[in-house]
Amino acid sequence: MTENAAEILRTRFVESRNAVLLSVSDGQDFTYGQIYANARALADRWRAEGLAKGDTVAFLLPNCPGYLTSYLACIIGGYVANPIVPELAETSVQFISELAKPKLLLREPPELDADLAAPSDADIRFESEDDKPFLNIFTSGTTGNPKGICHSLGGIIHNAASFARLSGMGTDTRLYHILPMAYMAGFQNTMLCPLLAGGTIVLGPVFSPASAVTFWQRPVSARANFLTLTPTIASALSRLGARNIEASRKAASLLVSVQCTAGQLTHGIRQQFLEVFGIPLQDCYGVTELGGPFTLQSREDAAIEDNVGRPLPELEISILSGTASEGELWIKTPAIMLGYLDREGLDPPLLSDGFVATGDIATFENGKLTITGRLKDMIIKGGINIAPRALENVISDLPEVEDVAVIGVDHEFWGEVIVACVTARDSNAKSALKLAIQNHCAKNLASIHRPDVTLIIEDFPRAMNGKIQKHALRDRVLAELSAQPPA
């Protein structure tokens, strides 16, 4: 019989009572026992203030040590955790509140008390039930109102424990945490996974251009050996690190795993990171609705392959073929969400024999998954399906390219034409870059797959997690193109 989530957590906190769970930037460490004691005190305080089991607690907080205790307090007390991205407009916060109906909205980070004594083994317990709502994760609301995704505790815990095993995490893991804690990757990948493995979370500041210059000081001094990045962060670190490759490789020398999630990892970013730091980026694929991360490349594969790795053993994968080997990715997983939040409650996911459509185009060969595009991003030019990701990978190989996104725009004759939008490393060499892209694509792509238009832009519209917003980019492109469509 599968062990329930509450018992998995209880066993971890009992066994790791005196081990360090959280290392904060002021040099103070908190053990598993101390973190549990703080979370228990927080859960008890909420209960005394009138919260009942099943009530929702919303966190409108910056990254902080108290974020972890807030999540744990919800599991201890049987509450539903509802993180809210602090950068959201107040209208979006109001919309989330109307859907989630929190009984408590935290706007001040809970303080940790290092003097709280850990309870006895018998008093370590968690009241949340496996099949009941535990976590509401909302999108950033970049294409309209935020979308709320509700997960059970059992789905989240079992998925995180399995991904931690796939990642090779253990009691010696020291993961440097720099992702927003209100997103799935900032909770599941970088808090819950190392916790369930008995490892340590080394808390750093949320990554920003300002923090990039001194990025390596904290992980080096804290002896961090695991790191989770987004493609945007990996690209920024590579650009800075290229100024002194010897120092960069020394700074990264303790890392045994660098995972990359929450966006498309192009071949160009992979190669640049490997060349600068001497360590491959291990691509990680996941879907928030399906419990978060569920594939990972091995370090060995990541150095030579562009796939997203092997899936968790609990998953079933099906490719609804569009061609002999490629088609839409369908997945069956025990970690699937309970449903989307709506004003009436939960709208369950649409399933076909237990499988759910991801909207991604993929191949699955030799046990490894490769994502080749998105159905909604597919460009149909002259009746030919063209996956933007393949073209983006080719263009990203040019060292002069900082980032690239390929979109389709309507055309009277072709149906759609291909527009490559590129940011340049040298803003003064735009004309030369356009020519370099044209020549590079001519050598590496069939004529039908080459960009019809190349735009060198200053920056990309991005969601708060760093992903390029292609819908907003398309609007910008249409505004910039001439009244006559490209021939």
Short mmCIF file of C-alpha atoms in Angstrom, two decimals:
data_model
loop_
_atom_site.label_atom_id
_atom_site.label_comp_id
_atom_site.label_asym_id
_atom_site.label_seq_id
_atom_site.Cartn_x
_atom_site.Cartn_y
_atom_site.Cartn_z
CA MET A 1 0.00 0.00 0.00
CA THR A 2 1.34 3.45 -0.90
CA GLU A 3 2.40 5.44 2.14
CA ASN A 4 0.19 8.49 2.64
CA ALA A 5 1.63 11.98 2.30
CA ALA A 6 1.25 12.93 5.96
CA GLU A 7 3.24 9.87 7.02
CA ILE A 8 5.97 10.58 4.44
CA LEU A 9 6.35 14.08 5.88
CA ARG A 10 6.21 12.88 9.48
CA THR A 11 8.94 10.30 8.83
CA ARG A 12 11.16 12.92 7.23
CA PHE A 13 10.84 15.39 10.10
CA VAL A 14 11.43 12.68 12.71
CA GLU A 15 14.47 11.23 10.95
CA SER A 16 15.99 14.63 10.09
CA ARG A 17 15.05 16.42 13.31
CA ASN A 18 18.59 17.71 13.97
CA ALA A 19 19.68 18.20 10.35
CA VAL A 20 19.67 21.66 8.77
CA LEU A 21 16.64 22.27 6.58
CA LEU A 22 16.97 26.01 5.91
CA SER A 23 20.11 28.12 5.67
CA VAL A 24 19.36 31.83 5.46
CA SER A 25 21.54 34.64 4.18
CA ASP A 26 22.47 36.06 7.59
CA GLY A 27 24.31 32.83 8.34
CA GLN A 28 21.63 31.39 10.59
CA ASP A 29 20.60 27.78 10.09
CA PHE A 30 17.29 26.20 11.08
CA THR A 31 16.93 22.47 11.63
CA TYR A 32 13.99 20.33 10.54
CA GLY A 33 12.88 20.30 14.17
CA GLN A 34 13.01 24.08 14.48
CA ILE A 35 11.15 24.62 11.21
CA TYR A 36 8.46 22.17 12.27
CA ALA A 37 8.11 23.89 15.66
CA ASN A 38 7.66 27.26 13.96
CA ALA A 39 5.16 25.85 11.46
CA ARG A 40 3.21 24.14 14.25
CA ALA A 41 3.06 27.39 16.24
CA LEU A 42 1.81 29.21 13.15
CA ALA A 43 -0.86 26.59 12.43
CA ASP A 44 -2.01 26.69 16.06
CA ARG A 45 -2.21 30.48 15.99
CA TRP A 46 -4.38 30.40 12.89
CA ARG A 47 -6.63 27.84 14.57
CA ALA A 48 -6.93 30.09 17.63
CA GLU A 49 -7.87 32.99 15.33
CA GLY A 50 -10.84 30.97 14.02
CA LEU A 51 -9.54 29.02 11.02
CA ALA A 52 -10.95 25.54 10.55
CA LYS A 53 -9.60 22.53 8.69
CA GLY A 54 -10.19 23.01 4.96
CA ASP A 55 -10.06 26.82 5.10
CA THR A 56 -7.81 28.62 2.62
CA VAL A 57 -4.81 30.73 3.64
CA ALA A 58 -3.45 33.10 0.98
CA PHE A 59 0.18 34.29 1.08
CA LEU A 60 0.92 37.66 -0.53
CA LEU A 61 4.57 37.59 0.46
CA PRO A 62 8.04 38.12 -0.94
CA ASN A 63 10.48 35.22 -0.79
CA CYS A 64 11.40 34.76 2.86
CA PRO A 65 12.19 32.03 5.42
CA GLY A 66 8.60 32.28 6.67
CA TYR A 67 7.24 31.17 3.30
CA LEU A 68 8.33 27.59 3.94
CA THR A 69 6.80 27.56 7.42
CA SER A 70 3.55 28.95 5.96
CA TYR A 71 3.30 26.08 3.48
CA LEU A 72 4.08 23.56 6.22
CA ALA A 73 1.61 25.19 8.63
CA CYS A 74 -1.13 24.56 6.07
CA ILE A 75 -0.24 20.86 5.91
CA ILE A 76 -0.01 20.62 9.70
CA GLY A 77 -3.38 22.27 10.23
CA GLY A 78 -5.21 20.84 7.23
CA TYR A 79 -5.53 24.24 5.52
CA VAL A 80 -5.35 25.04 1.81
CA ALA A 81 -2.24 27.02 0.79
CA ASN A 82 -2.80 29.75 -1.81
CA PRO A 83 0.38 31.65 -2.75
CA ILE A 84 -0.11 34.90 -4.66
CA VAL A 85 2.61 36.51 -6.75
CA PRO A 86 3.34 39.80 -4.93
CA GLU A 87 3.91 41.74 -8.17
CA LEU A 88 0.32 41.21 -9.34
CA ALA A 89 -1.96 44.22 -9.68
CA GLU A 90 -4.46 44.66 -6.88
CA THR A 91 -7.30 43.89 -9.31
CA SER A 92 -5.76 40.45 -9.95
CA VAL A 93 -5.31 39.90 -6.21
CA GLN A 94 -8.98 40.73 -5.77
CA PHE A 95 -9.96 38.31 -8.54
CA ILE A 96 -7.93 35.51 -6.92
CA SER A 97 -9.52 36.25 -3.56
CA GLU A 98 -13.00 36.03 -5.06
CA LEU A 99 -12.23 32.59 -6.49
CA ALA A 100 -10.17 31.10 -3.64
CA LYS A 101 -12.17 32.75 -0.81
CA PRO A 102 -9.29 32.77 1.70
CA LYS A 103 -10.21 33.08 5.35
CA LEU A 104 -6.79 34.63 5.96
CA LEU A 105 -4.56 36.76 3.71
CA LEU A 106 -0.93 37.02 4.89
CA ARG A 107 0.77 40.24 3.85
CA GLU A 108 3.53 40.20 6.47
CA PRO A 109 6.14 37.40 6.51
CA PRO A 110 5.97 35.19 9.61
CA GLU A 111 9.13 35.51 11.70
CA LEU A 112 11.12 32.41 12.63
CA ASP A 113 11.93 31.83 16.30
CA ALA A 114 15.19 29.91 16.66
CA ASP A 115 14.45 29.24 20.34
CA LEU A 116 11.36 27.13 19.72
CA ALA A 117 12.07 23.56 20.79
CA ALA A 118 11.21 20.72 18.45
CA PRO A 119 8.30 18.62 19.69
CA SER A 120 8.60 14.95 20.58
CA ASP A 121 8.27 12.37 17.83
CA ALA A 122 4.71 11.60 18.94
CA ASP A 123 3.74 15.27 18.54
CA ILE A 124 5.00 15.59 14.96
CA ARG A 125 1.91 15.20 12.82
CA PHE A 126 0.22 16.61 9.72
CA GLU A 127 -3.57 16.82 9.43
CA SER A 128 -4.01 17.36 5.68
CA GLU A 129 -5.50 14.37 3.86
CA ASP A 130 -4.13 12.91 0.63
CA ASP A 131 -7.21 13.42 -1.54
CA LYS A 132 -8.32 16.82 -0.20
CA PRO A 133 -7.36 20.23 -1.65
CA PHE A 134 -4.00 21.45 -0.38
CA LEU A 135 -2.53 23.88 -2.92
CA ASN A 136 -3.98 26.53 -5.23
CA ILE A 137 -1.43 27.75 -7.76
CA PHE A 138 -2.47 30.72 -9.90
CA THR A 139 -1.01 31.77 -13.20
CA SER A 140 0.34 35.30 -13.38
CA GLY A 141 -2.70 36.52 -15.28
CA THR A 142 -0.75 37.83 -18.27
CA THR A 143 -3.42 36.88 -20.81
CA GLY A 144 -6.43 37.89 -18.78
CA ASN A 145 -7.57 36.87 -15.32
CA PRO A 146 -5.31 34.50 -13.39
CA LYS A 147 -6.17 30.79 -13.67
CA GLY A 148 -6.31 28.83 -10.43
CA ILE A 149 -5.06 25.22 -10.38
CA CYS A 150 -5.98 23.12 -7.33
CA HIS A 151 -3.89 20.16 -6.18
CA SER A 152 -4.30 17.54 -3.48
CA LEU A 153 -1.59 16.95 -0.88
CA GLY A 154 -1.09 13.36 -2.01
CA GLY A 155 -0.47 14.34 -5.63
CA ILE A 156 2.00 17.07 -4.72
CA ILE A 157 3.97 15.07 -2.13
CA HIS A 158 4.27 11.86 -4.15
CA ASN A 159 5.27 13.75 -7.29
CA ALA A 160 7.91 15.75 -5.40
CA ALA A 161 9.31 12.65 -3.70
CA SER A 162 9.58 10.85 -7.04
CA PHE A 163 11.23 13.83 -8.73
CA ALA A 164 13.72 14.15 -5.85
CA ARG A 165 14.71 10.52 -6.43
CA LEU A 166 15.00 11.08 -10.19
CA SER A 167 17.21 14.10 -9.43
CA GLY A 168 19.51 12.11 -7.17
CA MET A 169 18.77 14.31 -4.16
CA GLY A 170 19.67 13.04 -0.72
CA THR A 171 20.68 14.10 2.78
CA ASP A 172 23.84 15.69 1.36
CA THR A 173 21.88 17.93 -1.04
CA ARG A 174 22.35 21.67 -0.54
CA LEU A 175 20.07 23.40 -3.04
CA TYR A 176 20.52 27.10 -3.72
CA HIS A 177 17.02 28.63 -3.93
CA ILE A 178 16.54 31.72 -6.13
CA LEU A 179 13.10 31.21 -7.75
CA PRO A 180 9.84 32.95 -6.72
CA MET A 181 8.18 30.85 -4.02
CA ALA A 182 4.68 31.62 -5.30
CA TYR A 183 5.29 29.57 -8.47
CA MET A 184 5.30 25.80 -8.76
CA ALA A 185 9.05 25.59 -9.46
CA GLY A 186 9.81 27.81 -6.48
CA PHE A 187 7.79 25.53 -4.21
CA GLN A 188 7.87 22.03 -5.68
CA ASN A 189 11.28 21.80 -7.38
CA THR A 190 13.30 23.90 -4.99
CA MET A 191 11.62 23.60 -1.56
CA LEU A 192 9.61 20.41 -1.32
CA CYS A 193 11.97 18.14 -3.28
CA PRO A 194 15.11 18.81 -1.18
CA LEU A 195 12.99 18.71 2.00
CA LEU A 196 11.58 15.26 1.21
CA ALA A 197 15.12 14.05 0.38
CA GLY A 198 16.39 15.22 3.78
CA GLY A 199 18.55 17.91 2.22
CA THR A 200 19.17 21.60 2.92
CA ILE A 201 17.64 24.64 1.23
CA VAL A 202 20.15 27.48 0.95
CA LEU A 203 18.04 30.60 0.61
CA GLY A 204 19.27 33.31 -1.73
CA PRO A 205 17.62 36.41 -3.19
CA VAL A 206 15.20 36.00 -6.10
CA PHE A 207 17.33 36.28 -9.21
CA SER A 208 17.40 39.70 -10.84
CA PRO A 209 19.81 41.63 -13.08
CA ALA A 210 21.03 43.44 -9.96
CA SER A 211 21.81 40.18 -8.13
CA ALA A 212 23.54 38.61 -11.13
CA VAL A 213 26.82 40.45 -10.60
CA THR A 214 27.38 38.91 -7.15
CA PHE A 215 25.37 35.77 -7.82
CA TRP A 216 28.02 33.18 -6.96
CA GLN A 217 29.06 34.58 -3.58
CA ARG A 218 26.22 32.99 -1.61
CA PRO A 219 26.19 29.48 -3.17
CA VAL A 220 29.98 29.24 -2.97
CA SER A 221 30.16 30.32 0.69
CA ALA A 222 27.24 28.02 1.58
CA ARG A 223 28.77 25.05 -0.32
CA ALA A 224 25.64 24.61 -2.44
CA ASN A 225 25.73 21.60 -4.77
CA PHE A 226 22.31 21.75 -6.48
CA LEU A 227 20.95 24.65 -8.51
CA THR A 228 17.70 25.20 -10.40
CA LEU A 229 17.58 27.91 -13.06
CA THR A 230 15.29 29.14 -15.80
CA PRO A 231 16.62 29.55 -19.36
CA THR A 232 16.60 33.33 -18.90
CA ILE A 233 18.71 33.09 -15.74
CA ALA A 234 21.08 30.59 -17.35
CA SER A 235 21.61 32.92 -20.30
CA ALA A 236 22.29 35.93 -18.05
CA LEU A 237 24.79 34.01 -15.90
CA SER A 238 26.56 32.72 -19.00
CA ARG A 239 26.98 36.20 -20.45
CA LEU A 240 28.53 37.48 -17.23
CA GLY A 241 30.56 34.34 -16.67
CA ALA A 242 32.09 34.48 -20.14
CA ARG A 243 34.15 37.47 -19.00
CA ASN A 244 36.25 35.17 -16.80
CA ILE A 245 35.72 31.50 -17.59
CA GLU A 246 38.34 30.28 -15.16
CA ALA A 247 36.66 32.07 -12.23
CA SER A 248 33.22 30.95 -13.42
CA ARG A 249 34.22 27.30 -13.50
CA LYS A 250 35.79 27.57 -10.07
CA ALA A 251 32.59 29.12 -8.66
CA ALA A 252 30.46 26.33 -10.10
CA SER A 253 32.85 23.49 -9.27
CA LEU A 254 30.83 22.12 -6.32
CA LEU A 255 27.62 21.76 -8.31
CA VAL A 256 26.60 18.18 -9.01
CA SER A 257 23.34 19.14 -10.73
CA VAL A 258 22.09 22.25 -12.51
CA GLN A 259 18.47 21.86 -13.56
CA CYS A 260 16.68 24.16 -15.98
CA THR A 261 12.91 24.60 -15.87
CA ALA A 262 9.99 26.98 -16.56
CA GLY A 263 10.73 27.72 -20.20
CA GLN A 264 12.24 26.55 -23.46
CA LEU A 265 15.90 25.67 -23.22
CA THR A 266 17.43 26.36 -26.63
CA HIS A 267 20.52 24.65 -27.97
CA GLY A 268 22.38 27.95 -27.88
CA ILE A 269 21.79 28.52 -24.17
CA ARG A 270 22.79 24.92 -23.44
CA GLN A 271 26.06 25.24 -25.30
CA GLN A 272 26.99 28.61 -23.87
CA PHE A 273 26.39 27.49 -20.27
CA LEU A 274 28.42 24.33 -20.79
CA GLU A 275 31.29 26.26 -22.39
CA VAL A 276 31.39 28.87 -19.62
CA PHE A 277 30.83 26.75 -16.52
CA GLY A 278 31.90 23.31 -17.69
CA ILE A 279 28.62 21.88 -16.36
CA PRO A 280 25.61 20.87 -18.49
CA LEU A 281 22.12 22.23 -17.97
CA GLN A 282 19.80 19.33 -17.21
CA ASP A 283 16.50 20.11 -18.88
CA CYS A 284 13.40 19.55 -16.76
CA TYR A 285 9.88 19.44 -18.21
CA GLY A 286 6.68 19.78 -16.26
CA VAL A 287 3.14 21.09 -16.34
CA THR A 288 1.57 22.81 -13.35
CA GLU A 289 -1.75 21.06 -13.93
CA LEU A 290 0.02 17.70 -13.83
CA GLY A 291 1.79 18.15 -10.50
CA GLY A 292 4.86 20.12 -11.54
CA PRO A 293 8.13 18.58 -12.78
CA PHE A 294 8.08 15.08 -14.23
CA THR A 295 11.06 14.61 -16.54
CA LEU A 296 14.77 15.26 -16.11
CA GLN A 297 17.89 14.72 -18.15
CA SER A 298 20.82 12.94 -16.59
CA ARG A 299 23.97 15.02 -16.35
CA GLU A 300 25.62 12.78 -18.95
CA ASP A 301 22.77 13.11 -21.46
CA ALA A 302 22.48 16.86 -20.91
CA ALA A 303 26.03 17.38 -22.19
CA ILE A 304 25.24 15.88 -25.60
CA GLU A 305 21.46 15.80 -26.12
CA ASP A 306 18.64 18.31 -26.54
CA ASN A 307 15.74 16.28 -25.13
CA VAL A 308 14.01 16.88 -21.76
CA GLY A 309 15.04 13.53 -20.34
CA ARG A 310 13.32 10.52 -18.84
CA PRO A 311 9.91 10.73 -17.15
CA LEU A 312 9.02 9.72 -13.61
CA PRO A 313 8.20 6.00 -13.38
CA GLU A 314 4.61 6.76 -12.32
CA LEU A 315 3.81 8.46 -15.64
CA GLU A 316 2.24 6.96 -18.74
CA ILE A 317 3.04 8.76 -21.98
CA SER A 318 1.17 8.64 -25.27
CA ILE A 319 1.95 10.46 -28.51
CA LEU A 320 -1.17 11.23 -30.54
CA SER A 321 0.59 10.99 -33.86
CA GLY A 322 0.50 13.76 -36.37
CA THR A 323 3.32 12.01 -38.27
CA ALA A 324 4.93 8.61 -37.89
CA SER A 325 6.86 9.60 -34.75
CA GLU A 326 5.73 13.07 -33.69
CA GLY A 327 2.44 14.29 -32.31
CA GLU A 328 0.63 15.81 -29.36
CA LEU A 329 1.84 14.69 -25.95
CA TRP A 330 -0.77 13.06 -23.69
CA ILE A 331 0.06 12.12 -20.12
CA LYS A 332 -1.53 10.04 -17.38
CA THR A 333 -0.26 10.79 -13.89
CA PRO A 334 -1.49 10.23 -10.34
CA ALA A 335 -0.37 13.81 -9.60
CA ILE A 336 -2.96 15.42 -11.87
CA MET A 337 -4.75 18.45 -10.44
CA LEU A 338 -8.13 18.19 -8.78
CA GLY A 339 -9.36 20.89 -11.16
CA TYR A 340 -9.47 24.56 -12.05
CA LEU A 341 -10.99 26.91 -9.53
CA ASP A 342 -14.18 28.61 -10.63
CA ARG A 343 -16.90 30.49 -8.78
CA GLU A 344 -18.88 27.30 -8.25
CA GLY A 345 -15.95 25.26 -6.94
CA LEU A 346 -13.69 23.00 -9.01
CA ASP A 347 -13.86 22.33 -12.73
CA PRO A 348 -12.22 18.89 -13.16
CA PRO A 349 -9.70 18.24 -15.94
CA LEU A 350 -10.82 16.78 -19.27
CA LEU A 351 -9.53 13.22 -19.46
CA SER A 352 -9.53 10.50 -22.09
CA ASP A 353 -9.02 7.10 -20.46
CA GLY A 354 -7.12 8.90 -17.71
CA PHE A 355 -4.87 10.82 -20.12
CA VAL A 356 -4.78 14.60 -20.47
CA ALA A 357 -3.61 16.57 -23.51
CA THR A 358 -0.65 18.86 -22.80
CA GLY A 359 -0.84 20.93 -25.99
CA ASP A 360 2.86 20.20 -26.61
CA ILE A 361 4.22 18.49 -29.72
CA ALA A 362 6.69 15.76 -28.81
CA THR A 363 8.55 12.59 -29.66
CA PHE A 364 9.21 9.76 -27.20
CA GLU A 365 12.06 7.48 -28.18
CA ASN A 366 14.40 5.23 -26.18
CA GLY A 367 12.62 6.27 -23.01
CA LYS A 368 13.44 9.96 -23.52
CA LEU A 369 11.01 12.76 -24.24
CA THR A 370 11.70 15.57 -26.70
CA ILE A 371 9.41 18.62 -26.89
CA THR A 372 9.41 19.99 -30.42
CA GLY A 373 6.79 22.71 -30.18
CA ARG A 374 3.37 23.87 -29.03
CA LEU A 375 0.18 23.20 -30.95
CA LYS A 376 -0.95 26.80 -30.54
CA ASP A 377 2.47 28.10 -31.67
CA MET A 378 2.68 25.92 -34.77
CA ILE A 379 3.09 27.96 -37.95
CA ILE A 380 1.30 26.70 -41.07
CA LYS A 381 2.97 28.19 -44.12
CA GLY A 382 1.71 27.07 -47.51
CA GLY A 383 0.13 24.01 -45.87
CA ILE A 384 3.42 23.00 -44.20
CA ASN A 385 3.56 22.71 -40.41
CA ILE A 386 6.59 24.55 -39.05
CA ALA A 387 7.61 24.25 -35.40
CA PRO A 388 9.06 27.54 -34.12
CA ARG A 389 11.25 25.73 -31.60
CA ALA A 390 13.36 24.08 -34.31
CA LEU A 391 14.07 27.45 -35.92
CA GLU A 392 14.73 29.06 -32.54
CA ASN A 393 17.32 26.38 -31.78
CA VAL A 394 19.13 27.07 -35.06
CA ILE A 395 19.20 30.85 -34.59
CA SER A 396 20.23 30.58 -30.92
CA ASP A 397 23.45 28.84 -32.00
CA LEU A 398 24.80 32.17 -33.25
CA PRO A 399 26.98 33.72 -30.52
CA GLU A 400 25.73 37.21 -31.44
CA VAL A 401 22.17 36.22 -30.48
CA GLU A 402 21.08 36.90 -26.92
CA ASP A 403 17.56 35.45 -27.19
CA VAL A 404 15.11 34.51 -29.92
CA ALA A 405 11.41 33.85 -30.38
CA VAL A 406 9.75 32.81 -33.65
CA ILE A 407 6.09 33.51 -34.38
CA GLY A 408 3.74 33.29 -37.33
CA VAL A 409 1.71 36.20 -38.69
CA ASP A 410 -1.18 36.02 -41.11
CA HIS A 411 -0.45 36.29 -44.83
CA GLU A 412 -2.96 36.42 -47.69
CA PHE A 413 -1.09 33.95 -49.93
CA TRP A 414 0.96 31.73 -47.59
CA GLY A 415 -1.58 31.58 -44.77
CA GLU A 416 1.19 32.49 -42.34
CA VAL A 417 4.75 33.67 -42.68
CA ILE A 418 7.65 33.25 -40.26
CA VAL A 419 8.91 36.17 -38.18
CA ALA A 420 12.07 35.71 -36.13
CA CYS A 421 12.40 38.19 -33.26
CA VAL A 422 15.89 38.46 -31.84
CA THR A 423 17.68 40.40 -29.13
CA ALA A 424 21.35 41.10 -29.85
CA ARG A 425 24.32 40.91 -27.53
CA ASP A 426 25.71 44.01 -29.29
CA SER A 427 22.96 46.55 -29.92
CA ASN A 428 25.22 48.41 -32.36
CA ALA A 429 25.55 45.48 -34.76
CA LYS A 430 21.93 44.92 -35.80
CA SER A 431 22.51 44.97 -39.55
CA ALA A 432 25.40 42.54 -39.28
CA LEU A 433 23.32 40.24 -37.09
CA LYS A 434 20.45 40.16 -39.58
CA LEU A 435 22.86 39.11 -42.30
CA ALA A 436 24.45 36.49 -40.05
CA ILE A 437 21.02 35.01 -39.26
CA GLN A 438 20.10 34.95 -42.95
CA ASN A 439 23.32 33.14 -43.90
CA HIS A 440 23.14 30.73 -40.94
CA CYS A 441 19.55 29.75 -41.72
CA ALA A 442 20.37 29.30 -45.41
CA LYS A 443 23.04 26.76 -44.45
CA ASN A 444 20.96 24.88 -41.90
CA LEU A 445 17.32 25.05 -42.95
CA ALA A 446 15.19 24.26 -45.96
CA SER A 447 13.90 27.40 -47.63
CA ILE A 448 10.30 26.90 -46.43
CA HIS A 449 11.53 26.88 -42.79
CA ARG A 450 13.66 30.03 -42.97
CA PRO A 451 12.35 33.30 -41.48
CA ASP A 452 10.55 35.57 -43.92
CA VAL A 453 11.16 38.53 -41.64
CA THR A 454 13.85 39.05 -39.00
CA LEU A 455 13.32 41.77 -36.41
CA ILE A 456 16.05 42.85 -34.02
CA ILE A 457 14.26 44.11 -30.93
CA GLU A 458 15.39 45.64 -27.64
CA ASP A 459 13.66 43.18 -25.32
CA PHE A 460 10.87 40.64 -25.08
CA PRO A 461 7.58 40.92 -23.24
CA ARG A 462 7.82 38.38 -20.45
CA ALA A 463 5.64 36.86 -17.77
CA MET A 464 6.77 37.20 -14.17
CA ASN A 465 8.44 33.79 -14.30
CA GLY A 466 10.59 34.89 -17.25
CA LYS A 467 8.74 33.12 -20.07
CA ILE A 468 8.39 35.06 -23.31
CA GLN A 469 4.78 36.12 -23.90
CA LYS A 470 4.29 35.24 -27.55
CA HIS A 471 0.78 36.68 -27.68
CA ALA A 472 2.11 40.10 -26.61
CA LEU A 473 5.11 39.72 -28.92
CA ARG A 474 2.79 39.04 -31.86
CA ASP A 475 0.86 42.24 -31.14
CA ARG A 476 4.12 44.18 -31.06
CA VAL A 477 5.31 42.63 -34.32
CA LEU A 478 2.08 43.45 -36.12
CA ALA A 479 2.42 47.05 -34.99
CA GLU A 480 6.01 47.24 -36.25
CA LEU A 481 5.53 45.61 -39.63
CA SER A 482 4.54 47.75 -42.57
CA ALA A 483 0.96 47.88 -43.78
CA GLN A 484 1.84 45.54 -46.63
CA PRO A 485 2.39 41.94 -45.48
CA PRO A 486 5.77 40.45 -46.30
CA ALA A 487 6.01 38.71 -49.62
#
